[in-house]
């Protein structure tokens, strides 16, 4: 294989695939988080936004067309990301068949060492989330395809707030993943060096704090009765 | 001082290794770590036992032969206030009387064990053979200053060239990745005007050799940088990644 077509076969190429799919998802999460906050504007405002997503790109794109394209990009990215993560992780394990009796970590942070576990948590969460709010199957007590506002409020209030707690746990995993991921992405793409390192670290902190807190605002507000 | 040593013993590359315990009395605080092992080997030889095999050569921190994981740290230098050093530059004053010290070889699929604490680091030579050279015009010796080199680039090149190829980066990396080594070898040539001819071919070939040898991938943990006796920086890895991406976009294969 030649050029970028060789990326799926090399260790660095796989990381590049992860970095690019990762940045696509960071962008998506930022948009999604912003959209979610519109729930504080009330049912009509929020449902109007959910409907509006289907008119994205109008009049150039037809009803729900651009949304469809976006979904393909996001689903394709996450599949590529998870595939690269798992194959790379297996390879990394195989690179040291005889392990150490003692092996100290001098520098690696918790976020760095838990990327794969955080990633798997996020993957399981995404499936749960789709069942919960997109498809309304199995895990939602009273799903109404026309009323996103109702689905969110009832979805979080039900089952003794357990769904809300699942969201919060997943967001903690996301925060850790984003902290190492954001910095790591620059390193992988060859965009990091001494001059920018501290700036990139700060950016990683900002991304890892702002995105999860923005998301957490909704389930927390439902739990504390601010949204009902 | 008195020491309890837990040392990896392995007859040859095919045999199953195991830890052996030894006790050593009267070790001087001033002796180096390798001198301490010499002392143990003398005792073993006098008793008619097989001495412990370990790699070493210059014993002044420049050849890159010595290679021991001590208490879980490659080169064992996780003891303040000493800076990163090779094992041969580590001294017994950093240990305390009665301490138990665990000594293991580098462990990586790409560094097969040979005997006791010695591993085969040929994989590094293969990576260098894949691209560690530059093209020069033959003929009369060129004027040394004929090619201008920016001072900053010369400094970066020297920093990368400081790599002695000991393999501590691989030993310390939780993925047994050779990215720090490979990136240093790519950078010290690739940043100079003389190294431009093969710049993109070099990165493709050396990364391929690295992958083929069975090293793991980089997850940007920084464990390599933390143990490197020559302060090789993670920046070189970023630079190698960037060069590989450019090479791929240029269609170099
Ligand atoms: C919300 C979705 C996700 C986002 C925004 C995201 C983002 C990122 C980013 C930016 C990186 C850094 C890439 C690099 O170092 O070049 C990364 C690494 C990683 N991701 Fe994700 N990721 C997501 C989901 C997942 C999932 C579902 C998995 C499941 C296995 C996963 C597993 C990993 C692993 C193991 C790494 C570490 C790779 C390494 O350091 O070598 N991620 N992620
Ligand atoms: S023996 Fe030469 S660097 Fe340690």
Short mmCIF file of C-alpha atoms and ligand atoms in Angstrom, two decimals:
data_model
loop_
_atom_site.label_atom_id
_atom_site.label_comp_id
_atom_site.label_asym_id
_atom_site.label_seq_id
_atom_site.Cartn_x
_atom_site.Cartn_y
_atom_site.Cartn_z
CA UNK A 1 0.00 0.00 0.00
CA UNK A 2 1.16 3.49 -0.88
CA UNK A 3 0.77 6.87 0.77
CA UNK A 4 -2.16 7.42 3.08
CA UNK A 5 -3.63 4.07 2.02
CA UNK A 6 -0.83 2.51 4.08
CA UNK A 7 -2.07 4.19 7.28
CA UNK A 8 -4.27 1.29 8.44
CA UNK A 9 -1.18 -0.95 8.42
CA UNK A 10 1.34 1.13 10.37
CA UNK A 11 1.45 2.01 14.05
CA UNK A 12 1.77 5.73 13.33
CA UNK A 13 -0.85 5.61 10.57
CA UNK A 14 -3.36 4.05 12.95
CA UNK A 15 -2.73 6.84 15.41
CA UNK A 16 -3.30 9.38 12.63
CA UNK A 17 -6.64 7.71 11.90
CA UNK A 18 -7.48 7.96 15.61
CA UNK A 19 -6.43 11.59 15.79
CA UNK A 20 -8.52 12.65 12.79
CA UNK A 21 -11.59 10.64 13.80
CA UNK A 22 -11.07 11.92 17.35
CA UNK A 23 -11.03 15.57 16.28
CA UNK A 24 -14.19 15.02 14.21
CA UNK A 25 -15.88 13.70 17.33
CA UNK A 26 -14.58 16.52 19.52
CA UNK A 27 -16.19 18.93 17.03
CA UNK A 28 -19.39 16.93 17.04
CA UNK A 29 -19.49 16.83 20.84
CA UNK A 30 -19.01 20.59 21.05
CA UNK A 31 -21.97 21.13 18.67
CA UNK A 32 -24.08 18.55 20.44
CA UNK A 33 -23.35 20.05 23.84
CA UNK A 34 -24.27 23.51 22.58
CA UNK A 35 -27.50 22.14 21.12
CA UNK A 36 -28.43 20.38 24.36
CA UNK A 37 -28.20 23.60 26.33
CA UNK A 38 -31.12 24.94 24.28
CA UNK A 39 -33.30 22.77 26.51
CA UNK A 40 -33.08 25.58 29.06
CA UNK A 41 -35.06 27.71 26.57
CA UNK A 42 -38.14 25.53 27.09
CA UNK A 43 -39.99 22.78 25.24
CA UNK A 44 -41.02 24.71 22.12
CA UNK A 45 -37.59 26.24 21.63
CA UNK A 46 -35.82 22.89 22.11
CA UNK A 47 -38.14 20.85 19.92
CA UNK A 48 -37.87 23.53 17.23
CA UNK A 49 -34.07 23.07 17.34
CA UNK A 50 -34.40 19.27 17.08
CA UNK A 51 -36.62 19.77 14.03
CA UNK A 52 -34.23 22.40 12.66
CA UNK A 53 -31.41 19.87 12.54
CA UNK A 54 -33.37 18.11 9.81
CA UNK A 55 -33.41 21.29 7.74
CA UNK A 56 -29.64 21.76 8.06
CA UNK A 57 -28.16 23.07 4.82
CA UNK A 58 -31.56 24.10 3.37
CA UNK A 59 -32.36 25.16 0.72
CA UNK A 60 -29.32 23.51 -0.92
CA UNK A 61 -29.92 20.24 0.88
CA UNK A 62 -33.33 18.60 1.12
CA UNK A 63 -35.15 17.56 4.30
CA UNK A 64 -32.77 15.58 6.58
CA UNK A 65 -30.23 15.10 3.76
CA UNK A 66 -27.27 16.89 5.31
CA UNK A 67 -28.09 15.28 8.65
CA UNK A 68 -27.85 11.92 6.92
CA UNK A 69 -24.42 12.77 5.48
CA UNK A 70 -23.26 13.98 8.89
CA UNK A 71 -24.42 10.74 10.49
CA UNK A 72 -22.41 8.71 8.00
CA UNK A 73 -19.29 10.76 8.75
CA UNK A 74 -19.73 10.40 12.51
CA UNK A 75 -20.55 6.71 12.45
CA UNK A 76 -17.65 6.05 10.04
CA UNK A 77 -15.29 8.03 12.29
CA UNK A 78 -16.19 6.20 15.45
CA UNK A 79 -15.88 2.82 13.75
CA UNK A 80 -12.44 3.76 12.42
CA UNK A 81 -11.44 5.13 15.84
CA UNK A 82 -12.51 2.03 17.74
CA UNK A 83 -11.01 -0.31 15.16
CA UNK A 84 -7.64 1.47 15.32
CA UNK A 85 -7.78 1.63 19.14
CA UNK A 86 -8.40 -2.08 19.51
CA UNK A 87 -5.91 -3.32 16.91
CA UNK A 88 -3.21 -0.99 18.23
CA UNK A 89 -3.90 -2.00 21.80
CA UNK A 90 -3.59 -5.70 20.96
CA UNK A 91 -0.35 -5.04 19.12
CA UNK A 92 1.01 -3.04 22.04
CA UNK A 93 0.24 -5.86 24.45
CA UNK A 94 1.91 -8.40 22.14
CA UNK A 95 5.05 -6.23 22.01
CA UNK A 96 5.97 -7.31 25.53
CA UNK A 97 5.20 -11.03 25.89
CA UNK A 98 7.29 -11.45 29.04
CA UNK A 99 6.22 -8.76 31.48
CA UNK A 100 8.21 -7.10 34.24
CA UNK A 101 8.16 -8.19 37.83
CA UNK A 102 8.21 -4.50 38.68
CA UNK A 103 7.39 -1.63 36.33
CA UNK A 104 7.14 1.88 37.70
CA UNK A 105 5.33 4.63 35.81
CA UNK A 106 7.28 7.86 36.14
CA UNK A 107 5.31 10.25 33.99
CA UNK A 108 2.10 8.76 32.56
CA UNK A 109 -1.07 10.32 34.00
CA UNK A 110 -4.21 8.39 34.94
CA UNK A 111 -5.91 9.81 31.85
CA UNK A 112 -3.12 8.45 29.66
CA UNK A 113 -3.16 5.00 31.19
CA UNK A 114 -6.93 4.60 31.02
CA UNK A 115 -7.59 5.60 27.40
CA UNK A 116 -8.79 2.17 26.35
CA UNK A 117 -11.05 1.71 29.39
CA UNK A 118 -12.48 5.21 29.03
CA UNK A 119 -12.96 4.51 25.33
CA UNK A 120 -14.82 1.27 25.94
CA UNK A 121 -17.00 3.03 28.53
CA UNK A 122 -17.83 5.69 25.95
CA UNK A 123 -18.63 3.05 23.31
CA UNK A 124 -21.06 1.23 25.63
CA UNK A 125 -22.56 4.56 26.60
CA UNK A 126 -23.13 5.57 22.97
CA UNK A 127 -25.18 2.41 22.41
CA UNK A 128 -27.20 3.07 25.56
CA UNK A 129 -27.67 6.69 24.55
CA UNK A 130 -28.98 5.75 21.10
CA UNK A 131 -31.50 3.31 22.61
CA UNK A 132 -32.48 5.91 25.18
CA UNK A 133 -33.04 9.13 23.25
CA UNK A 134 -32.77 8.32 19.53
CA UNK A 135 -34.59 5.04 19.10
CA UNK A 136 -36.56 5.03 22.33
CA UNK A 137 -36.20 1.30 22.76
CA UNK A 138 -35.99 -0.84 25.92
CA UNK A 139 -34.48 1.74 28.27
CA UNK A 140 -36.99 4.63 27.93
CA UNK A 141 -40.29 4.40 29.83
CA UNK A 142 -42.37 6.77 27.67
CA UNK A 143 -40.80 7.69 24.33
CA UNK A 144 -42.49 10.17 22.00
CA UNK A 145 -40.79 10.55 18.61
CA UNK A 146 -42.28 14.05 18.16
CA UNK A 147 -41.28 15.49 21.53
CA UNK A 148 -37.58 15.51 22.31
CA UNK A 149 -38.05 17.77 25.35
CA UNK A 150 -40.44 15.32 26.97
CA UNK A 151 -38.11 12.39 26.21
CA UNK A 152 -35.16 14.08 27.95
CA UNK A 153 -37.03 15.15 31.09
CA UNK A 154 -38.89 11.86 31.55
CA UNK A 155 -35.85 9.83 30.49
CA UNK A 156 -33.73 11.36 33.26
CA UNK A 157 -36.46 11.39 35.94
CA UNK A 158 -37.39 7.75 35.52
CA UNK A 159 -35.93 4.69 37.26
CA UNK A 160 -34.84 6.60 40.40
CA UNK A 161 -32.50 8.84 38.36
CA UNK A 162 -30.30 5.91 37.39
CA UNK A 163 -30.17 7.03 33.71
CA UNK A 164 -28.99 10.48 34.83
CA UNK A 165 -26.26 8.87 36.93
CA UNK A 166 -25.17 6.69 34.00
CA UNK A 167 -24.78 9.88 31.97
CA UNK A 168 -22.68 11.52 34.65
CA UNK A 169 -20.38 8.50 34.95
CA UNK A 170 -19.92 8.38 31.18
CA UNK A 171 -19.10 12.11 31.21
CA UNK A 172 -16.34 11.57 33.75
CA UNK A 173 -14.86 8.90 31.48
CA UNK A 174 -15.20 11.36 28.58
CA UNK A 175 -13.41 14.10 30.52
CA UNK A 176 -10.39 11.86 31.09
CA UNK A 177 -10.42 10.66 27.47
CA UNK A 178 -10.59 14.22 26.17
CA UNK A 179 -7.79 15.42 28.44
CA UNK A 180 -5.21 13.00 27.09
CA UNK A 181 -6.82 12.77 23.64
CA UNK A 182 -6.74 16.48 22.87
CA UNK A 183 -3.06 16.83 23.67
CA UNK A 184 -2.15 13.49 22.11
CA UNK A 185 -3.87 14.40 18.86
CA UNK A 186 -1.51 17.34 18.29
CA UNK A 187 1.48 15.13 19.06
CA UNK A 188 0.26 12.43 16.67
CA UNK A 189 -0.33 14.90 13.85
CA UNK A 190 3.15 16.37 14.32
CA UNK A 191 1.77 19.73 15.45
CA UNK A 192 3.28 19.78 18.94
CA UNK A 193 6.66 21.13 20.03
CA UNK A 194 8.24 22.98 22.96
CA UNK A 195 6.81 26.31 21.80
CA UNK A 196 3.20 25.17 21.79
CA UNK A 197 3.25 22.37 24.37
CA UNK A 198 1.90 24.44 27.27
CA UNK A 199 -0.78 26.03 25.10
CA UNK A 200 -1.90 22.60 23.92
CA UNK A 201 -1.97 21.30 27.51
CA UNK A 202 -4.18 24.25 28.48
CA UNK A 203 -6.44 23.61 25.52
CA UNK A 204 -6.73 19.97 26.61
CA UNK A 205 -7.78 21.10 30.11
CA UNK A 206 -10.36 23.48 28.63
CA UNK A 207 -11.84 20.85 26.30
CA UNK A 208 -11.90 18.22 29.06
CA UNK A 209 -13.72 20.56 31.43
CA UNK A 210 -16.06 22.60 29.23
CA UNK A 211 -17.55 19.79 27.12
CA UNK A 212 -18.39 17.35 29.94
CA UNK A 213 -19.73 20.13 32.21
CA UNK A 214 -21.92 21.47 29.41
CA UNK A 215 -23.38 18.01 28.91
CA UNK A 216 -23.73 17.35 32.65
CA UNK A 217 -25.79 20.53 33.12
CA UNK A 218 -28.89 18.84 31.65
CA UNK A 219 -29.13 15.63 33.75
CA UNK A 220 -28.06 17.56 36.87
CA UNK A 221 -30.77 20.17 36.28
CA UNK A 222 -33.38 17.45 35.91
CA UNK A 223 -32.17 15.73 39.09
CA UNK A 224 -32.39 18.97 41.06
CA UNK A 225 -35.77 19.88 39.62
CA UNK A 226 -34.51 22.94 37.71
CA UNK A 227 -35.78 21.42 34.47
CA UNK A 228 -39.13 19.69 34.51
CA UNK B 1 26.25 -1.61 53.12
CA UNK B 2 24.38 -4.88 52.89
CA UNK B 3 22.09 -5.58 49.94
CA UNK B 4 19.48 -8.15 49.01
CA UNK B 5 19.44 -8.69 45.27
CA UNK B 6 16.69 -10.32 43.26
CA UNK B 7 18.18 -10.95 39.83
CA UNK B 8 16.79 -12.48 36.63
CA UNK B 9 18.78 -15.56 35.56
CA UNK B 10 18.32 -17.29 32.22
CA UNK B 11 20.78 -19.83 30.73
CA UNK B 12 20.14 -19.04 27.08
CA UNK B 13 17.51 -17.67 24.72
CA UNK B 14 15.49 -20.87 24.70
CA UNK B 15 15.43 -21.57 28.39
CA UNK B 16 12.86 -20.43 30.88
CA UNK B 17 14.27 -17.75 33.17
CA UNK B 18 13.66 -17.22 36.88
CA UNK B 19 14.56 -14.83 39.68
CA UNK B 20 17.42 -15.77 42.02
CA UNK B 21 18.07 -14.12 45.38
CA UNK B 22 21.54 -13.08 46.48
CA UNK B 23 22.84 -11.26 49.52
CA UNK B 24 25.91 -9.07 49.27
CA UNK B 25 27.81 -7.65 52.26
CA UNK B 26 30.27 -4.79 52.46
CA UNK B 27 29.24 -2.89 49.36
CA UNK B 28 30.89 0.53 49.27
CA UNK B 29 28.63 3.57 48.96
CA UNK B 30 31.13 4.92 46.45
CA UNK B 31 31.04 2.01 44.07
CA UNK B 32 28.98 2.16 40.91
CA UNK B 33 26.03 -0.13 40.32
CA UNK B 34 28.04 -2.23 37.87
CA UNK B 35 30.97 -2.48 40.29
CA UNK B 36 28.51 -3.84 42.83
CA UNK B 37 27.54 -6.51 40.29
CA UNK B 38 31.26 -7.19 39.61
CA UNK B 39 31.67 -7.84 43.32
CA UNK B 40 28.78 -10.29 43.28
CA UNK B 41 30.23 -12.02 40.21
CA UNK B 42 33.61 -12.42 41.92
CA UNK B 43 31.88 -14.11 44.83
CA UNK B 44 29.93 -16.35 42.49
CA UNK B 45 33.06 -17.28 40.53
CA UNK B 46 34.97 -18.12 43.73
CA UNK B 47 32.13 -20.38 44.77
CA UNK B 48 32.29 -22.04 41.35
CA UNK B 49 28.91 -20.66 40.26
CA UNK B 50 28.13 -19.13 36.88
CA UNK B 51 28.59 -15.31 37.06
CA UNK B 52 25.68 -13.09 36.06
CA UNK B 53 25.87 -11.94 32.46
CA UNK B 54 25.11 -8.25 31.87
CA UNK B 55 25.97 -5.85 29.05
CA UNK B 56 28.49 -3.04 29.59
CA UNK B 57 31.44 -1.51 27.81
CA UNK B 58 32.55 2.10 28.29
CA UNK B 59 31.23 2.52 31.83
CA UNK B 60 31.19 6.25 31.27
CA UNK B 61 27.70 6.72 29.90
CA UNK B 62 28.44 7.03 26.20
CA UNK B 63 28.38 3.62 24.54
CA UNK B 64 24.81 2.57 25.27
CA UNK B 65 25.63 -1.01 26.22
CA UNK B 66 24.56 -1.13 29.85
CA UNK B 67 20.90 -1.94 30.18
CA UNK B 68 19.22 -2.94 33.42
CA UNK B 69 15.76 -2.39 34.80
CA UNK B 70 16.29 -1.67 38.49
CA UNK B 71 13.27 -1.74 40.80
CA UNK B 72 11.01 -1.25 37.80
CA UNK B 73 12.89 1.69 36.26
CA UNK B 74 15.06 1.43 33.15
CA UNK B 75 18.60 2.47 34.19
CA UNK B 76 17.22 2.74 37.73
CA UNK B 77 17.58 6.47 37.97
CA UNK B 78 14.29 7.36 39.60
CA UNK B 79 16.08 8.65 42.66
CA UNK B 80 16.19 12.34 43.40
CA UNK B 81 18.27 14.37 43.08
CA UNK B 82 20.16 12.54 40.35
CA UNK B 83 19.43 13.36 36.76
CA UNK B 84 18.93 10.83 34.05
CA UNK B 85 22.01 8.62 33.74
CA UNK B 86 22.91 5.22 32.38
CA UNK B 87 23.25 2.30 34.81
CA UNK B 88 27.03 2.52 34.62
CA UNK B 89 26.79 6.08 35.99
CA UNK B 90 24.46 5.12 38.81
CA UNK B 91 26.11 4.88 42.23
CA UNK B 92 25.35 2.83 45.29
CA UNK B 93 25.02 5.92 47.49
CA UNK B 94 21.51 6.28 46.02
CA UNK B 95 20.51 3.00 47.67
CA UNK B 96 20.26 2.31 51.36
CA UNK B 97 21.64 -0.34 53.65
CA UNK B 98 19.51 -3.48 53.76
CA UNK B 99 17.57 -2.55 50.61
CA UNK B 100 16.15 -5.24 48.31
CA UNK B 101 16.96 -4.44 44.69
CA UNK B 102 15.20 -6.16 41.80
CA UNK B 103 17.20 -6.35 38.57
CA UNK B 104 15.62 -7.38 35.26
CA UNK B 105 16.63 -7.19 31.61
CA UNK B 106 14.94 -4.95 29.00
CA UNK B 107 11.72 -6.71 28.08
CA UNK B 108 10.33 -6.44 24.56
CA UNK B 109 9.27 -8.80 21.81
CA UNK B 110 11.79 -7.07 19.54
CA UNK B 111 14.65 -7.50 22.06
CA UNK B 112 14.86 -11.27 22.59
CA UNK B 113 16.63 -12.40 25.75
CA UNK B 114 20.10 -13.93 25.21
CA UNK B 115 21.41 -14.75 28.69
CA UNK B 116 20.62 -13.46 32.17
CA UNK B 117 20.38 -9.68 31.83
CA UNK B 118 21.57 -9.46 28.22
CA UNK B 119 19.12 -8.93 25.37
CA UNK B 120 19.64 -8.79 21.62
CA UNK B 121 19.21 -5.22 20.34
CA UNK B 122 19.87 -6.00 16.66
CA UNK B 123 16.43 -4.56 15.88
CA UNK B 124 17.89 -1.09 16.47
CA UNK B 125 20.68 -1.74 13.95
CA UNK B 126 18.09 -2.82 11.40
CA UNK B 127 16.16 0.42 11.89
CA UNK B 128 19.35 2.44 11.37
CA UNK B 129 20.31 0.42 8.29
CA UNK B 130 16.89 1.23 6.81
CA UNK B 131 17.60 4.95 6.57
CA UNK B 132 20.35 6.21 8.84
CA UNK B 133 22.52 7.59 6.05
CA UNK B 134 22.85 10.64 3.76
CA UNK B 135 23.92 10.99 0.15
CA UNK B 136 27.16 12.85 -0.48
CA UNK B 137 28.98 13.78 -3.66
CA UNK B 138 32.21 11.86 -3.90
CA UNK B 139 35.45 13.49 -4.96
CA UNK B 140 37.71 15.93 -3.18
CA UNK B 141 36.81 16.83 0.39
CA UNK B 142 34.27 19.65 0.32
CA UNK B 143 34.79 22.95 2.12
CA UNK B 144 33.37 22.36 5.61
CA UNK B 145 31.45 25.62 5.59
CA UNK B 146 30.14 25.27 2.03
CA UNK B 147 26.66 24.33 3.26
CA UNK B 148 25.19 26.88 5.66
CA UNK B 149 23.39 25.27 8.61
CA UNK B 150 21.22 27.47 10.85
CA UNK B 151 22.60 27.38 14.40
CA UNK B 152 19.19 26.40 15.79
CA UNK B 153 18.94 23.39 13.48
CA UNK B 154 22.49 22.34 14.27
CA UNK B 155 21.60 22.41 17.98
CA UNK B 156 18.45 20.33 17.50
CA UNK B 157 20.39 17.88 15.37
CA UNK B 158 23.03 17.55 18.09
CA UNK B 159 20.36 17.04 20.74
CA UNK B 160 18.89 14.19 18.68
CA UNK B 161 22.32 12.75 17.88
CA UNK B 162 22.99 12.44 21.60
CA UNK B 163 20.95 9.21 21.54
CA UNK B 164 23.27 6.33 22.40
CA UNK B 165 20.76 3.67 21.35
CA UNK B 166 20.67 1.93 24.72
CA UNK B 167 16.99 1.00 24.36
CA UNK B 168 15.81 2.33 27.72
CA UNK B 169 12.94 4.05 25.88
CA UNK B 170 11.68 0.67 24.66
CA UNK B 171 12.23 -0.89 28.08
CA UNK B 172 10.28 1.83 29.87
CA UNK B 173 7.44 2.18 27.37
CA UNK B 174 4.31 0.31 28.49
CA UNK B 175 3.88 -0.61 24.80
CA UNK B 176 7.56 -1.49 24.18
CA UNK B 177 7.56 1.15 21.45
CA UNK B 178 10.77 2.33 19.76
CA UNK B 179 9.39 5.70 18.68
CA UNK B 180 11.79 7.82 20.74
CA UNK B 181 14.86 6.03 19.39
CA UNK B 182 13.63 6.01 15.79
CA UNK B 183 12.55 9.64 15.90
CA UNK B 184 15.96 10.71 17.26
CA UNK B 185 17.73 8.87 14.45
CA UNK B 186 15.39 10.37 11.85
CA UNK B 187 15.67 13.90 13.24
CA UNK B 188 19.42 14.21 13.60
CA UNK B 189 19.78 13.69 9.85
CA UNK B 190 16.44 15.02 8.64
CA UNK B 191 16.80 18.47 10.15
CA UNK B 192 20.13 19.22 8.43
CA UNK B 193 20.50 20.42 4.83
CA UNK B 194 22.67 17.35 4.16
CA UNK B 195 19.84 15.08 5.19
CA UNK B 196 17.17 16.51 2.89
CA UNK B 197 17.80 14.22 -0.10
CA UNK B 198 16.39 11.17 1.64
CA UNK B 199 14.25 13.00 4.19
CA UNK B 200 10.85 11.53 3.29
CA UNK B 201 12.08 8.17 2.08
CA UNK B 202 14.04 7.87 5.33
CA UNK B 203 11.03 8.33 7.58
CA UNK B 204 8.96 5.82 5.61
CA UNK B 205 11.72 3.20 5.56
CA UNK B 206 12.75 3.58 9.20
CA UNK B 207 9.17 3.52 10.47
CA UNK B 208 8.53 0.40 8.41
CA UNK B 209 11.64 -1.26 9.84
CA UNK B 210 10.49 -0.30 13.32
CA UNK B 211 7.02 -1.77 12.78
CA UNK B 212 8.40 -4.92 11.17
CA UNK B 213 10.74 -5.54 14.10
CA UNK B 214 7.70 -5.96 16.36
CA UNK B 215 7.86 -2.83 18.53
CA UNK B 216 4.57 -1.46 19.85
CA UNK B 217 2.92 1.82 18.93
CA UNK B 218 3.25 5.15 20.74
CA UNK B 219 0.44 6.26 23.02
CA UNK B 220 2.17 9.49 23.96
CA UNK B 221 2.74 8.61 27.60
CA UNK B 222 6.21 10.09 27.92
CA UNK B 223 7.68 7.20 29.93
CA UNK B 224 10.56 7.00 27.39
CA UNK B 225 11.52 10.63 27.83
CA UNK B 226 11.44 10.17 31.61
CA UNK B 227 14.16 7.50 31.61
CA UNK B 228 16.28 8.61 28.65
CA UNK B 229 19.86 9.15 29.86
CA UNK B 230 20.41 11.62 27.02
CA UNK B 231 17.28 13.78 27.43
CA UNK B 232 15.88 12.90 24.02
CA UNK B 233 12.65 14.86 23.68
CA UNK B 234 9.12 13.80 22.70
CA UNK B 235 9.27 16.69 20.21
CA UNK B 236 11.24 14.40 17.93
CA UNK B 237 8.35 11.94 17.90
CA UNK B 238 5.95 14.72 16.87
CA UNK B 239 8.41 15.71 14.14
CA UNK B 240 8.67 12.13 12.89
CA UNK B 241 4.87 11.83 12.83
CA UNK B 242 4.63 15.06 10.86
CA UNK B 243 7.27 13.92 8.37
CA UNK B 244 5.56 10.56 7.93
CA UNK B 245 2.23 12.27 7.21
CA UNK B 246 3.91 14.58 4.67
CA UNK B 247 5.67 11.60 3.08
CA UNK B 248 2.36 9.76 2.81
CA UNK B 249 0.65 12.76 1.23
CA UNK B 250 3.53 13.01 -1.23
CA UNK B 251 2.92 9.37 -2.13
CA UNK B 252 6.34 8.15 -0.97
CA UNK B 253 6.25 4.39 -0.47
C1 LIG C 1 -16.86 10.58 22.07
C2 LIG C 1 -16.09 9.87 21.38
C3 LIG C 1 -14.59 9.92 21.36
C4 LIG C 1 -13.76 10.99 21.24
C5 LIG C 1 -14.11 12.45 21.10
C6 LIG C 1 -12.40 10.48 21.24
C7 LIG C 1 -11.27 11.25 21.09
C8 LIG C 1 -10.00 10.76 21.07
C9 LIG C 1 -8.83 11.49 20.73
C10 LIG C 1 -8.80 12.95 20.28
C11 LIG C 1 -7.77 10.67 20.87
C12 LIG C 1 -6.31 11.00 20.63
C13 LIG C 1 -5.82 10.40 19.34
C14 LIG C 1 -4.33 10.50 19.21
O1 LIG C 1 -3.60 10.32 20.16
O2 LIG C 1 -3.88 10.76 18.12
C15 LIG C 1 -8.25 9.41 21.33
C16 LIG C 1 -7.47 8.31 21.64
C17 LIG C 1 -7.99 7.08 22.00
N1 LIG C 1 -9.30 6.67 21.93
FE1 LIG C 1 -10.85 7.88 21.66
N2 LIG C 1 -12.43 9.12 21.40
C18 LIG C 1 -13.76 8.75 21.48
C19 LIG C 1 -14.26 7.48 21.61
C20 LIG C 1 -13.48 6.35 21.79
C21 LIG C 1 -14.02 5.03 21.87
C22 LIG C 1 -15.48 4.65 21.73
C23 LIG C 1 -12.97 4.20 22.07
C24 LIG C 1 -13.18 2.72 22.21
C25 LIG C 1 -12.34 1.81 22.26
C26 LIG C 1 -11.75 5.02 22.12
C27 LIG C 1 -10.47 4.56 22.36
C28 LIG C 1 -9.35 5.35 22.32
C29 LIG C 1 -8.04 4.91 22.69
C30 LIG C 1 -7.64 3.53 23.19
C31 LIG C 1 -7.19 5.99 22.49
C32 LIG C 1 -5.72 6.05 22.79
C33 LIG C 1 -4.93 5.84 21.58
C34 LIG C 1 -3.51 6.04 21.92
O3 LIG C 1 -3.19 6.86 22.78
O4 LIG C 1 -2.74 5.39 21.26
N3 LIG C 1 -12.11 6.32 21.94
N4 LIG C 1 -9.63 9.47 21.42
S1 LIG C 2 28.50 0.95 29.77
FE1 LIG C 2 28.64 2.38 28.15
S2 LIG C 2 26.90 3.61 28.55
FE2 LIG C 2 26.92 2.33 30.29
#
